[in-house]
Tab-separated table of C-alpha atoms and ligand atoms in Angstrom:
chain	number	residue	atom	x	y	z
F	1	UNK	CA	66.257	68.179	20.289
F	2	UNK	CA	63.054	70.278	20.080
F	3	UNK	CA	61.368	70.616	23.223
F	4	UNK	CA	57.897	69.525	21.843
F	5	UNK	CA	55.476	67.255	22.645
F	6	UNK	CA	52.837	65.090	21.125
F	7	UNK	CA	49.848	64.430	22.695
F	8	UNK	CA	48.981	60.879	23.361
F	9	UNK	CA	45.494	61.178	21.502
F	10	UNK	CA	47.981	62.531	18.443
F	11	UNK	CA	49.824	59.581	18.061
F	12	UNK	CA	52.498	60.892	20.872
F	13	UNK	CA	54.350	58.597	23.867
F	14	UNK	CA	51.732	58.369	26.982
F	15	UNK	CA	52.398	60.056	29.921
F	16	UNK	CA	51.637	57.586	32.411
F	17	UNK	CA	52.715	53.950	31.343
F	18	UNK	CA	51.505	52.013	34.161
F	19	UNK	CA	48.264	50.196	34.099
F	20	UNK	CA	45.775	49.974	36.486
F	21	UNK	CA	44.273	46.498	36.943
F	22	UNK	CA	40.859	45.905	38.706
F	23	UNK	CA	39.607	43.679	40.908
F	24	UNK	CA	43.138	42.957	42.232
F	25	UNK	CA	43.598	38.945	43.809
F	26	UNK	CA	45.708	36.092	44.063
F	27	UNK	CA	45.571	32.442	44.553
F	28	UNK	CA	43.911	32.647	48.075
F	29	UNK	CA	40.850	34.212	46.266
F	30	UNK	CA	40.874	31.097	43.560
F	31	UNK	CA	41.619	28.741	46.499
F	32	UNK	CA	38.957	30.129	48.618
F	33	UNK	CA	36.736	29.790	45.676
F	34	UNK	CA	37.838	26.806	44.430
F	35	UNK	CA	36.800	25.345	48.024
F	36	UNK	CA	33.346	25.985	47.844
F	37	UNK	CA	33.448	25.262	44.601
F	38	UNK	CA	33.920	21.648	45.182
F	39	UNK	CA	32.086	21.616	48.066
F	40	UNK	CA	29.152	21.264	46.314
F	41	UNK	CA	27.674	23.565	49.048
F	42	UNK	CA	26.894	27.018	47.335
F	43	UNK	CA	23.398	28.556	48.601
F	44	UNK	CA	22.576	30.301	51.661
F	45	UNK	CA	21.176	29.835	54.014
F	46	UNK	CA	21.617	26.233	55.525
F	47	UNK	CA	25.444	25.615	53.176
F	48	UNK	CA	27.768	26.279	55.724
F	49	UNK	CA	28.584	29.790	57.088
F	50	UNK	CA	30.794	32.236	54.517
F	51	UNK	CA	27.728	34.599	54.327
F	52	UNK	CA	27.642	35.224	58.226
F	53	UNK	CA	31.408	35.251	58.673
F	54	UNK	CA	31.780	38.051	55.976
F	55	UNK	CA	28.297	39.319	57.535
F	56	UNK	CA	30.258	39.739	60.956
F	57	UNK	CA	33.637	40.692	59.483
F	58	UNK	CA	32.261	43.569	57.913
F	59	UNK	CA	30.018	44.425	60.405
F	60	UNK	CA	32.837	44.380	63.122
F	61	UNK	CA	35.263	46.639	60.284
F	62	UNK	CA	32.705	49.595	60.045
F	63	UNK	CA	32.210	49.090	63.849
F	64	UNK	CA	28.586	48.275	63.978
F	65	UNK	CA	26.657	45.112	65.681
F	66	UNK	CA	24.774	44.002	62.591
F	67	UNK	CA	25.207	43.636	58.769
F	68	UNK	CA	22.822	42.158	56.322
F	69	UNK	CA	23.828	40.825	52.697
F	70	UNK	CA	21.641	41.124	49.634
F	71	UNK	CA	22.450	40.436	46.044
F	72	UNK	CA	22.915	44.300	44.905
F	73	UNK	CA	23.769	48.047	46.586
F	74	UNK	CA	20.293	48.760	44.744
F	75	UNK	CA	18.208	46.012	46.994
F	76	UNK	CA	20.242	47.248	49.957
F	77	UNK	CA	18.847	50.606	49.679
F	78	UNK	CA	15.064	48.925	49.052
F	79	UNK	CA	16.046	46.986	52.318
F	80	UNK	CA	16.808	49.827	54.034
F	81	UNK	CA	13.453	51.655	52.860
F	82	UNK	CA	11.277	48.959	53.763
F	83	UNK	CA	12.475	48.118	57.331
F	84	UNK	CA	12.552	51.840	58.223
F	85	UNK	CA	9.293	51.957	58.057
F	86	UNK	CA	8.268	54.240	55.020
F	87	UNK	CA	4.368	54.797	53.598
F	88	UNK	CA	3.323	55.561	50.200
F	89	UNK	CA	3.572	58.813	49.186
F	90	UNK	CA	5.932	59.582	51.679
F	91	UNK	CA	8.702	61.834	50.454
F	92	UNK	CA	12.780	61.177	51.021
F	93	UNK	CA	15.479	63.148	50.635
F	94	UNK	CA	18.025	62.625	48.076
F	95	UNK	CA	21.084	63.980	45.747
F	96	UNK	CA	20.270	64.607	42.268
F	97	UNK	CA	24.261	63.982	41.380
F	98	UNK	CA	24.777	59.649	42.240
F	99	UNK	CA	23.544	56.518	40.587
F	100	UNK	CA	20.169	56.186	39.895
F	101	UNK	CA	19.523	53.837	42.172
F	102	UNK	CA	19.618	56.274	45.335
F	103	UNK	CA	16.184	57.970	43.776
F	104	UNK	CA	15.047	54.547	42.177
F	105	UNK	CA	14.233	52.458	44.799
F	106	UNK	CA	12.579	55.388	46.810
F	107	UNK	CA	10.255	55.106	44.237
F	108	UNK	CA	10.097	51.276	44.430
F	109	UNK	CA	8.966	51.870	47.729
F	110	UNK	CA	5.954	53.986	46.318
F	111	UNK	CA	7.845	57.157	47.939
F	112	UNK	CA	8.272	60.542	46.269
F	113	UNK	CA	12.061	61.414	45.907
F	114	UNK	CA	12.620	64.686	46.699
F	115	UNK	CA	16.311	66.417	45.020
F	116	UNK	CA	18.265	68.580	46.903
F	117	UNK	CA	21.259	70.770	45.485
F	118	UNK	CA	25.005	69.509	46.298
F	119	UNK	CA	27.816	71.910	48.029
F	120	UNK	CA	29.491	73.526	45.088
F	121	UNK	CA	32.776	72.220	46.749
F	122	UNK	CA	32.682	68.911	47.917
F	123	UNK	CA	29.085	67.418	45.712
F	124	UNK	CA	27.694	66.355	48.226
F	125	UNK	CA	24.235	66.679	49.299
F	126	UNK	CA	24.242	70.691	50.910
F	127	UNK	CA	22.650	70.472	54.438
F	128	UNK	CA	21.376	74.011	54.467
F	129	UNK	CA	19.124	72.809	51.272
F	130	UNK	CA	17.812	69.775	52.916
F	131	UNK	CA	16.872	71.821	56.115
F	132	UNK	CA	14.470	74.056	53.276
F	133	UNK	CA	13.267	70.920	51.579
F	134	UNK	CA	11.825	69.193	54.428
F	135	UNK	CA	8.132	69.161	54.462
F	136	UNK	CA	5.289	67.203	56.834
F	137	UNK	CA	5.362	64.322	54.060
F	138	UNK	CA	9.139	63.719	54.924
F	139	UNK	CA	10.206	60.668	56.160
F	140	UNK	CA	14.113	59.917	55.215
F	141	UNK	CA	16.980	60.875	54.124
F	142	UNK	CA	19.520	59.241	51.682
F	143	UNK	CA	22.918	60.657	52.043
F	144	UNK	CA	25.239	59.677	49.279
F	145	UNK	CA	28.925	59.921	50.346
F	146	UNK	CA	29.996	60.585	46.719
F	147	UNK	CA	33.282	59.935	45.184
F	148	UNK	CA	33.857	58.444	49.059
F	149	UNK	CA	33.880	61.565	50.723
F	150	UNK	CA	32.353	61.959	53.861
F	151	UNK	CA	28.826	64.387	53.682
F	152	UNK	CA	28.517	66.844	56.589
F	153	UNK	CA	27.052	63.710	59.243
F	154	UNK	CA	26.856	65.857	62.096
F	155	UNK	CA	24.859	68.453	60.699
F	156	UNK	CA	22.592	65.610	58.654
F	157	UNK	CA	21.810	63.719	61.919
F	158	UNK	CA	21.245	67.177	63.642
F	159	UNK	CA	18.543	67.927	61.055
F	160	UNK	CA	17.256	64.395	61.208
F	161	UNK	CA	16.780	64.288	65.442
F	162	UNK	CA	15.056	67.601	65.140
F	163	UNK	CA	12.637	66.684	62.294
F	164	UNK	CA	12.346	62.649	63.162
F	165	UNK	CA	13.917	61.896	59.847
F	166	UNK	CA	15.300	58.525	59.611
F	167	UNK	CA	19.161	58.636	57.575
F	168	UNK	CA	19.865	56.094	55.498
F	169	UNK	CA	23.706	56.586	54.407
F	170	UNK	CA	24.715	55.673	50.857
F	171	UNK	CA	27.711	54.491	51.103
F	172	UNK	CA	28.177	52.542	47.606
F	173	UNK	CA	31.217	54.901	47.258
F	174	UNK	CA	32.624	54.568	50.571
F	175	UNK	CA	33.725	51.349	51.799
F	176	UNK	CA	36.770	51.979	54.531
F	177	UNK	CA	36.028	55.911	54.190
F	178	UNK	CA	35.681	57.870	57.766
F	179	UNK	CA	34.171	60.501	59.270
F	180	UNK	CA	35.605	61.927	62.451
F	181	UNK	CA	37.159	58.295	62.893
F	182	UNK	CA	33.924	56.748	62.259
F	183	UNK	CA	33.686	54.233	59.506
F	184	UNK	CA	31.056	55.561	56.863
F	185	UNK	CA	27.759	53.797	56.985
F	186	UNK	CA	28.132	53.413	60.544
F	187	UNK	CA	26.541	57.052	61.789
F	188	UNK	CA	22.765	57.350	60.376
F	189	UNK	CA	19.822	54.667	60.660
F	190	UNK	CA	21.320	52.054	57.956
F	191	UNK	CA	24.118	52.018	56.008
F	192	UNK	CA	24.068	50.179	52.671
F	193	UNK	CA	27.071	49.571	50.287
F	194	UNK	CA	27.258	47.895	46.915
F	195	UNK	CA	29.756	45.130	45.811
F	196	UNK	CA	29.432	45.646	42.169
F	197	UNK	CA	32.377	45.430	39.855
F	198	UNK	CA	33.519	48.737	40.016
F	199	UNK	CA	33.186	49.733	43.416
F	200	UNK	CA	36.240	49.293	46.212
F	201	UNK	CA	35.468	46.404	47.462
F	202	UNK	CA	33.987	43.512	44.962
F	203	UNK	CA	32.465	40.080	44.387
F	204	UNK	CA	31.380	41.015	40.904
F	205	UNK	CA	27.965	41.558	42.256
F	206	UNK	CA	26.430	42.358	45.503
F	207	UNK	CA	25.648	44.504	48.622
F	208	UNK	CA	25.077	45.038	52.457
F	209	UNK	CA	23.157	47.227	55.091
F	210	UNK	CA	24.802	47.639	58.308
F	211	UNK	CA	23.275	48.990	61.034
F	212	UNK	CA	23.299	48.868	65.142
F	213	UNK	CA	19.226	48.976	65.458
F	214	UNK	CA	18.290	45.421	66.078
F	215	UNK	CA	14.896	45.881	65.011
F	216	UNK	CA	16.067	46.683	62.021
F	217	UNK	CA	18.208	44.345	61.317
F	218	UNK	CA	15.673	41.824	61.900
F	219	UNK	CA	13.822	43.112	59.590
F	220	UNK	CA	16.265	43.777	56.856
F	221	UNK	CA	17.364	40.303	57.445
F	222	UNK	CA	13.885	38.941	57.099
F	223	UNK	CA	12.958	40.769	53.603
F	224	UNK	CA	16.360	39.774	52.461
F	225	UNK	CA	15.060	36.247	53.227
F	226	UNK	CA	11.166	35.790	51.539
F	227	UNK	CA	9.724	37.087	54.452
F	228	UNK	CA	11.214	34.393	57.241
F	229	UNK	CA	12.339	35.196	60.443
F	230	UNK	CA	14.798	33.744	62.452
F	231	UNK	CA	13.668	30.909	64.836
F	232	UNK	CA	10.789	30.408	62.894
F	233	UNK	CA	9.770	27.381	60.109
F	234	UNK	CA	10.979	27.077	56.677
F	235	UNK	CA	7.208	27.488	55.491
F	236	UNK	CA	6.595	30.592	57.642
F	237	UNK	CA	6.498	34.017	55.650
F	238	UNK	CA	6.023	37.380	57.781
F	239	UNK	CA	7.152	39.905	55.656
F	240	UNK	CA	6.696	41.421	52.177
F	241	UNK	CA	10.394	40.389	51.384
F	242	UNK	CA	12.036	38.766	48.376
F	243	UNK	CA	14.966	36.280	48.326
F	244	UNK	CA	17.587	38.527	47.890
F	245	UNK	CA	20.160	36.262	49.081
F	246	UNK	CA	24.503	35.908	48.151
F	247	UNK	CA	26.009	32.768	47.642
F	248	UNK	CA	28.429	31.214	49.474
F	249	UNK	CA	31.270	31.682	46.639
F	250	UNK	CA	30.259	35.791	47.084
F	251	UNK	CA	30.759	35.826	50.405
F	252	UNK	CA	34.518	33.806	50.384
F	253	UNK	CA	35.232	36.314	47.622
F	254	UNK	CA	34.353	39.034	50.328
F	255	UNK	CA	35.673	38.196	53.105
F	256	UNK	CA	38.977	37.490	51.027
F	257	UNK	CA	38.495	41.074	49.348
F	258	UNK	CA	38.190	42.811	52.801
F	259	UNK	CA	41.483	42.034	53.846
F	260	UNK	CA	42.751	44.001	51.851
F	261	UNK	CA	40.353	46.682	52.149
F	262	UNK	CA	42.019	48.859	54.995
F	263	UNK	CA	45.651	49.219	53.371
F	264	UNK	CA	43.971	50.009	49.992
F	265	UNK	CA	41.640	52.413	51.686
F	266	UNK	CA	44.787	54.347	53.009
F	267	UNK	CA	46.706	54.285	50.184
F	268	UNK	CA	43.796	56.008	48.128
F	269	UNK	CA	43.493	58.614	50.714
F	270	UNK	CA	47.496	59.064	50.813
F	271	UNK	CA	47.446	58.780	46.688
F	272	UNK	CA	44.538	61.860	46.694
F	273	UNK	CA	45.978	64.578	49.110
F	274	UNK	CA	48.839	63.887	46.987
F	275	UNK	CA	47.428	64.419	43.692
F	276	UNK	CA	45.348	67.339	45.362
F	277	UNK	CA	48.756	69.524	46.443
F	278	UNK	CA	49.675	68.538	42.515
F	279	UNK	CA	46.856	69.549	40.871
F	280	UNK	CA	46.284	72.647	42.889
F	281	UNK	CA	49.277	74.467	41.519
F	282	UNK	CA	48.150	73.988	37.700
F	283	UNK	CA	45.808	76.746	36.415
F	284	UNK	CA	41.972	75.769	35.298
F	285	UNK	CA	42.383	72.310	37.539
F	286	UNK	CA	40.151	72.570	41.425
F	287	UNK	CA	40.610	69.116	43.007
F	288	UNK	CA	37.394	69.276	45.578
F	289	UNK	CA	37.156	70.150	48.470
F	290	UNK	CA	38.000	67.252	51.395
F	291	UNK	CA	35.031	69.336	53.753
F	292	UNK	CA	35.610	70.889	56.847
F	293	UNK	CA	35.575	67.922	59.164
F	294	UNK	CA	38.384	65.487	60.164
F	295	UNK	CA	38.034	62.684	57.585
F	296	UNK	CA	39.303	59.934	55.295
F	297	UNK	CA	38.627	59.800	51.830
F	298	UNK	CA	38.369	56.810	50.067
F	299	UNK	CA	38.732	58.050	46.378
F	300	UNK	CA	35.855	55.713	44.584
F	301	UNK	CA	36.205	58.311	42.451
F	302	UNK	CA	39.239	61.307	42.336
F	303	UNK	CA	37.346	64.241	41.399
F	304	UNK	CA	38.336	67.906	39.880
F	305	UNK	CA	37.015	71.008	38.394
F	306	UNK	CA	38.181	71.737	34.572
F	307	UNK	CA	38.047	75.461	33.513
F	308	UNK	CA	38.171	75.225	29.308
F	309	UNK	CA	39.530	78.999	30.038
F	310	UNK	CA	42.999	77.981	31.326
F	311	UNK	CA	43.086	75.007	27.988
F	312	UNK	CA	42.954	77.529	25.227
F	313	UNK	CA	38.866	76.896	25.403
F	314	UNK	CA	39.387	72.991	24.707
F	315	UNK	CA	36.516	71.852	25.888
F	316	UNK	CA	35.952	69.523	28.596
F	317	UNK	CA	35.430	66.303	26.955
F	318	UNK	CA	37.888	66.512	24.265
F	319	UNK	CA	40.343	67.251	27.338
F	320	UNK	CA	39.103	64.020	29.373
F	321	UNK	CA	39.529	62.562	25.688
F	322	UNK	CA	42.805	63.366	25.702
F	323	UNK	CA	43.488	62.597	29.631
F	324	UNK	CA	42.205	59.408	28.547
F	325	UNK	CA	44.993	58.834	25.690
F	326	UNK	CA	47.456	59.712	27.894
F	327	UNK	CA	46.716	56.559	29.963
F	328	UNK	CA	44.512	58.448	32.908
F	329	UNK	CA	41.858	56.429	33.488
F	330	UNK	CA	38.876	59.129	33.445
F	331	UNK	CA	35.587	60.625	32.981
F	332	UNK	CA	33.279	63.273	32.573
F	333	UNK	CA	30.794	61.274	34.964
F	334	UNK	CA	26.938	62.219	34.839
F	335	UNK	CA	26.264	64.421	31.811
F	336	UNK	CA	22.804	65.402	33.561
F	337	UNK	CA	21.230	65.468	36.971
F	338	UNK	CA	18.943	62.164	37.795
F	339	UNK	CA	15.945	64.642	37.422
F	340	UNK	CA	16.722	65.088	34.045
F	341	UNK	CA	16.242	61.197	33.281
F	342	UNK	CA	12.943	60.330	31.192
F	343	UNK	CA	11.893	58.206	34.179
F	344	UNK	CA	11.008	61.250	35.955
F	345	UNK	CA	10.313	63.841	33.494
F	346	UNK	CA	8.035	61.325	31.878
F	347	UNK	CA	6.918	60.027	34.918
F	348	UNK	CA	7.045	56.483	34.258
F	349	UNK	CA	6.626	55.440	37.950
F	350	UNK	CA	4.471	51.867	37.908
F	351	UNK	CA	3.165	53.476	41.498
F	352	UNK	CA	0.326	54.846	42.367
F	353	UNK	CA	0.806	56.717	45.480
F	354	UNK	CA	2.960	59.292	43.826
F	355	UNK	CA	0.417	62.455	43.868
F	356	UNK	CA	-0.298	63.952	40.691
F	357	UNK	CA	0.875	67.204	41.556
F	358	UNK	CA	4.899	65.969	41.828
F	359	UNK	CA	6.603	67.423	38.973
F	360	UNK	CA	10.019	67.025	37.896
F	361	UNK	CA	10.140	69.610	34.808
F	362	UNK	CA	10.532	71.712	37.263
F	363	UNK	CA	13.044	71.166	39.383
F	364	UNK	CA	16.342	72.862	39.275
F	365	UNK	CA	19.803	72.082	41.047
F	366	UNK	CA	22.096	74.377	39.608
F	367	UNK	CA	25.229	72.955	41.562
F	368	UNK	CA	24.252	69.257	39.761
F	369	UNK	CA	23.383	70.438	36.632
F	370	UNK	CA	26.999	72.891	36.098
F	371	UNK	CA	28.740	70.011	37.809
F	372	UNK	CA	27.018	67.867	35.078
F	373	UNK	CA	27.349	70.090	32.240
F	374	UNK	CA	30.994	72.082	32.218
F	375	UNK	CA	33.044	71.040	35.564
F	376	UNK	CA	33.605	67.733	36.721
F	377	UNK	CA	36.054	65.214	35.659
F	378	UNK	CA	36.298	61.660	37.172
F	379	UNK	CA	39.504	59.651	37.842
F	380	UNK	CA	38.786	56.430	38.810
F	381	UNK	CA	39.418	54.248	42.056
F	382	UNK	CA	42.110	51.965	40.685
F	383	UNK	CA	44.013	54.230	39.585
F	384	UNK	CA	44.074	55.636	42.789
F	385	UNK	CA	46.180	52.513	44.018
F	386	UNK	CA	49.055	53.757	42.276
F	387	UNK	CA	52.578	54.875	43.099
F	388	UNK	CA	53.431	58.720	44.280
F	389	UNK	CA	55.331	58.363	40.484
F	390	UNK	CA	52.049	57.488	38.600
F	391	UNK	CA	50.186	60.548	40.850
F	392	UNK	CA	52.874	62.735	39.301
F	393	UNK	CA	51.997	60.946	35.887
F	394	UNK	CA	48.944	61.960	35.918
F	395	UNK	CA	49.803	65.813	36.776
F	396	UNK	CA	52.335	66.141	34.022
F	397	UNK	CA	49.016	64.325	31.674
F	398	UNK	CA	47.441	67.567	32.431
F	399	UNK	CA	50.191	69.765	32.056
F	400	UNK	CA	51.494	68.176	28.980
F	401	UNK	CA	48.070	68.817	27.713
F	402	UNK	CA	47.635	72.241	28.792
F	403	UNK	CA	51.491	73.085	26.892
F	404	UNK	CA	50.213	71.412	23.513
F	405	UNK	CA	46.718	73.479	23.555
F	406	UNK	CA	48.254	76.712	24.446
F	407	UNK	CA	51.268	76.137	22.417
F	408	UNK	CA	50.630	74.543	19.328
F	409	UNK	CA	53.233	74.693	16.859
F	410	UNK	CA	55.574	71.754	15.209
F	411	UNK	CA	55.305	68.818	17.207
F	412	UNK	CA	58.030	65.739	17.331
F	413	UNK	CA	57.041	62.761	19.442
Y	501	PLP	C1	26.700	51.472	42.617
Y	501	PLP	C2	25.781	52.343	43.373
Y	501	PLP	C3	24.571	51.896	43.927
Y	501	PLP	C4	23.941	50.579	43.599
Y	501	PLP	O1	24.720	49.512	43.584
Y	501	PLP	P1	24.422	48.225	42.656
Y	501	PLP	O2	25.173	47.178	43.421
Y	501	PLP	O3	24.997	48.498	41.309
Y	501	PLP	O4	22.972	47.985	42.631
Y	501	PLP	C5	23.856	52.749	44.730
Y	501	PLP	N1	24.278	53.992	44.971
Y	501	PLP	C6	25.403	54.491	44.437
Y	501	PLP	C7	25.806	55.890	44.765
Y	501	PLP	C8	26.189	53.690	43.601
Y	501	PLP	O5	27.297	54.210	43.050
């Protein structure tokens, strides 16, 4: 027979036949739910004790004394804010490639977010940039472990010490990622993760702070919580806080969910410096860099370079178009840098401390917007908990594509 091929996208046989569910349980996640369920016993505080036992389980996995749940990995950031201390007007340090919510709640805070460039190899934030962006208005910085890659944490905490920066890690991308053996989230001020439905590990909705700073944990715990503080009366508000609480049924789901965290976490990591030796040998396709630093990866997102060039000039999304047919689940990601959002051209802030004289129409991060624009395609985190077979799916996805859009002639499926 011909030795043709038909795309996927064409009407051809997919590449990679497996599917990728997500969130993965069983019948101990229904049970577990199920209990509290009929319990009757659902809020929190004061209905029994699933929110501190996931609290201290998850505190005691990324190896630090104190954890704090909230209802989002939005509020945990606003949490984090808050209890370190920041003042209006005061400017922090963030990415300009991650969710919005990284710059968002800086400016719920009535801070000034300041964007810095990423490393052209690993996108994340570029350490050498923050050092030129720090000015006497600078009070934190928000490093965003993207994808769930470790950022450069020894030169961001050097930069912090000498500047008296506080570091608040990002680590919505990271759960069960390392750095130098050190679970991410663990190493700056606060660490805050999100438990939203896509992310690694889920309840649907949700999110945490961890820290080892008791002072603020109290405090994080005490916003979380309409302004109460432990030891105190029911009727007794201290703090500027919200109730930002998790139920009970959340926090089963959790603690269910992060036993399972660890071995997923590895296989992820194993799964990506797989697909990395793959995808290295095809022409036009740069898996990113893993950094310099001894690290684990925790593949929220699997992330490579596309050069059109080596596809016969097909261009980037009608390639992740056709990735996508051949049953890769993928993306282009961000098509622009945060800055770029009308929020902050148009500077709809509702805050008032944000001087007049901040202007985003001007800022430029090349690395973010070329990322943005031509490079960067997105494989997602379940189908990173695949076989070594479906990793060398995916690779013959791309080169099967690559053959048709070089090659294209009389096709057969
Ligand atoms: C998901 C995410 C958040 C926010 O989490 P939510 O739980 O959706 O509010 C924050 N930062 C990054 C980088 C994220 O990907």
């Amino acid at each position: 027979m011909e030795k043709t091929t038909t795309l996927a996208f064409d009407g051809g046989k997919k590449a990679v036949q497996t599917t990728f569910p997500w969130p993965l349980f069983d019948e101990t996640d229904v049970q577990a739910v199920a209990e509290i369920v009929r319990s009757g016993r659902w809020g929190n505080p004061d209905c029994g004790d699933s929110v501190e036992a996931f609290e201290q389980a998850f505190a005691a996995y990324c190896g630090t004394k104190y954890a704090v749940t909230c209802v989002n990995g939005s509020v945990s950031l606003r949490l984090a804010l808050m209890a370190c201390g920041v003042r209006p007007g005061d400017e922090v340090i963030v990415p300009p490639y991650t969710f919005i919510a990284t710059a968002s709640t800086v400016l719920e805070v009535n801070c000034v977010p300041v964007f810095v460039d990423i490393d052209p190899d690993t996108y994340n934030l570029d350490p050498k940039a923050i050092e030129a962006a720090i000015t006497e208005r600078t009070r934190a910085i928000i490093p965003v472990h993207f994808a769930g890659l470790a950022c450069d944490m020894d030169a961001i905490m050097d930069i912090a010490r000498r500047n008296n920066l506080k570091v608040i890690e990002d680590a919505a991308h990271a759960h069960g990622a390392e750095y130098k053996g050190r679970k991410l989230g663990s190493i700056g001020d606060v660490g805050s993760f999100s438990f939203q439905s896509s992310k690694n590990l889920t309840s649907g909705e949700g999110g945490i702070v961890v820290t080892n700073d008791e002072s603020l944990y109290r405090m994080m715990a005490s916003l979380r919580n309409v302004g109460r503080m432990e030891g105190h009366q029911w009727y007794d508000h201290f703090n500027p806080g919200c109730n930002y609480r998790i139920t009970q049924m959340q926090a089963v789901l959790l603690s269910q969910q992060l036993k399972r965290l660890e071995e997923q976490t590895i296989l992820r990591n194993t799964n990506g410096l797989y697909l990395n030796e793959l995808l290295t040998k095809i022409d036009g396709i740069t898996p990113l860099s893993r950094g310099s630093e001894e690290n684990r990866h925790c593949y929220h997102l699997y992330i490579f370079k596309y050069d059109p060039s080596a596809f016969g000039g097909l261009s980037r999304q009608d390639f992740v178009a056709r990735l996508a047919a051949e049953g890769v689940p993928c993306s282009t990601g961000y098509p622009h840098p945060l800055y770029k959002q009308p929020l902050f051209q148009n500077k709809n802030f509702m805050c008032y401390a944000i001087p007049e004289s901040v202007d985003y129409s001007a800022v430029s991060c090349p690395v973010a917007e070329r990322a943005c624009r031509d490079e960067a395609v997105w494989i997602f985190q379940h189908a990173m908990l695949g076989s070594r077979e479906d990793m060398q799916a995916f690779a013959e996805a791309i080169r099967k594509i690559q053959r048709v859009v070089i090659q294209p002639g009389p096709t057969v499926g």
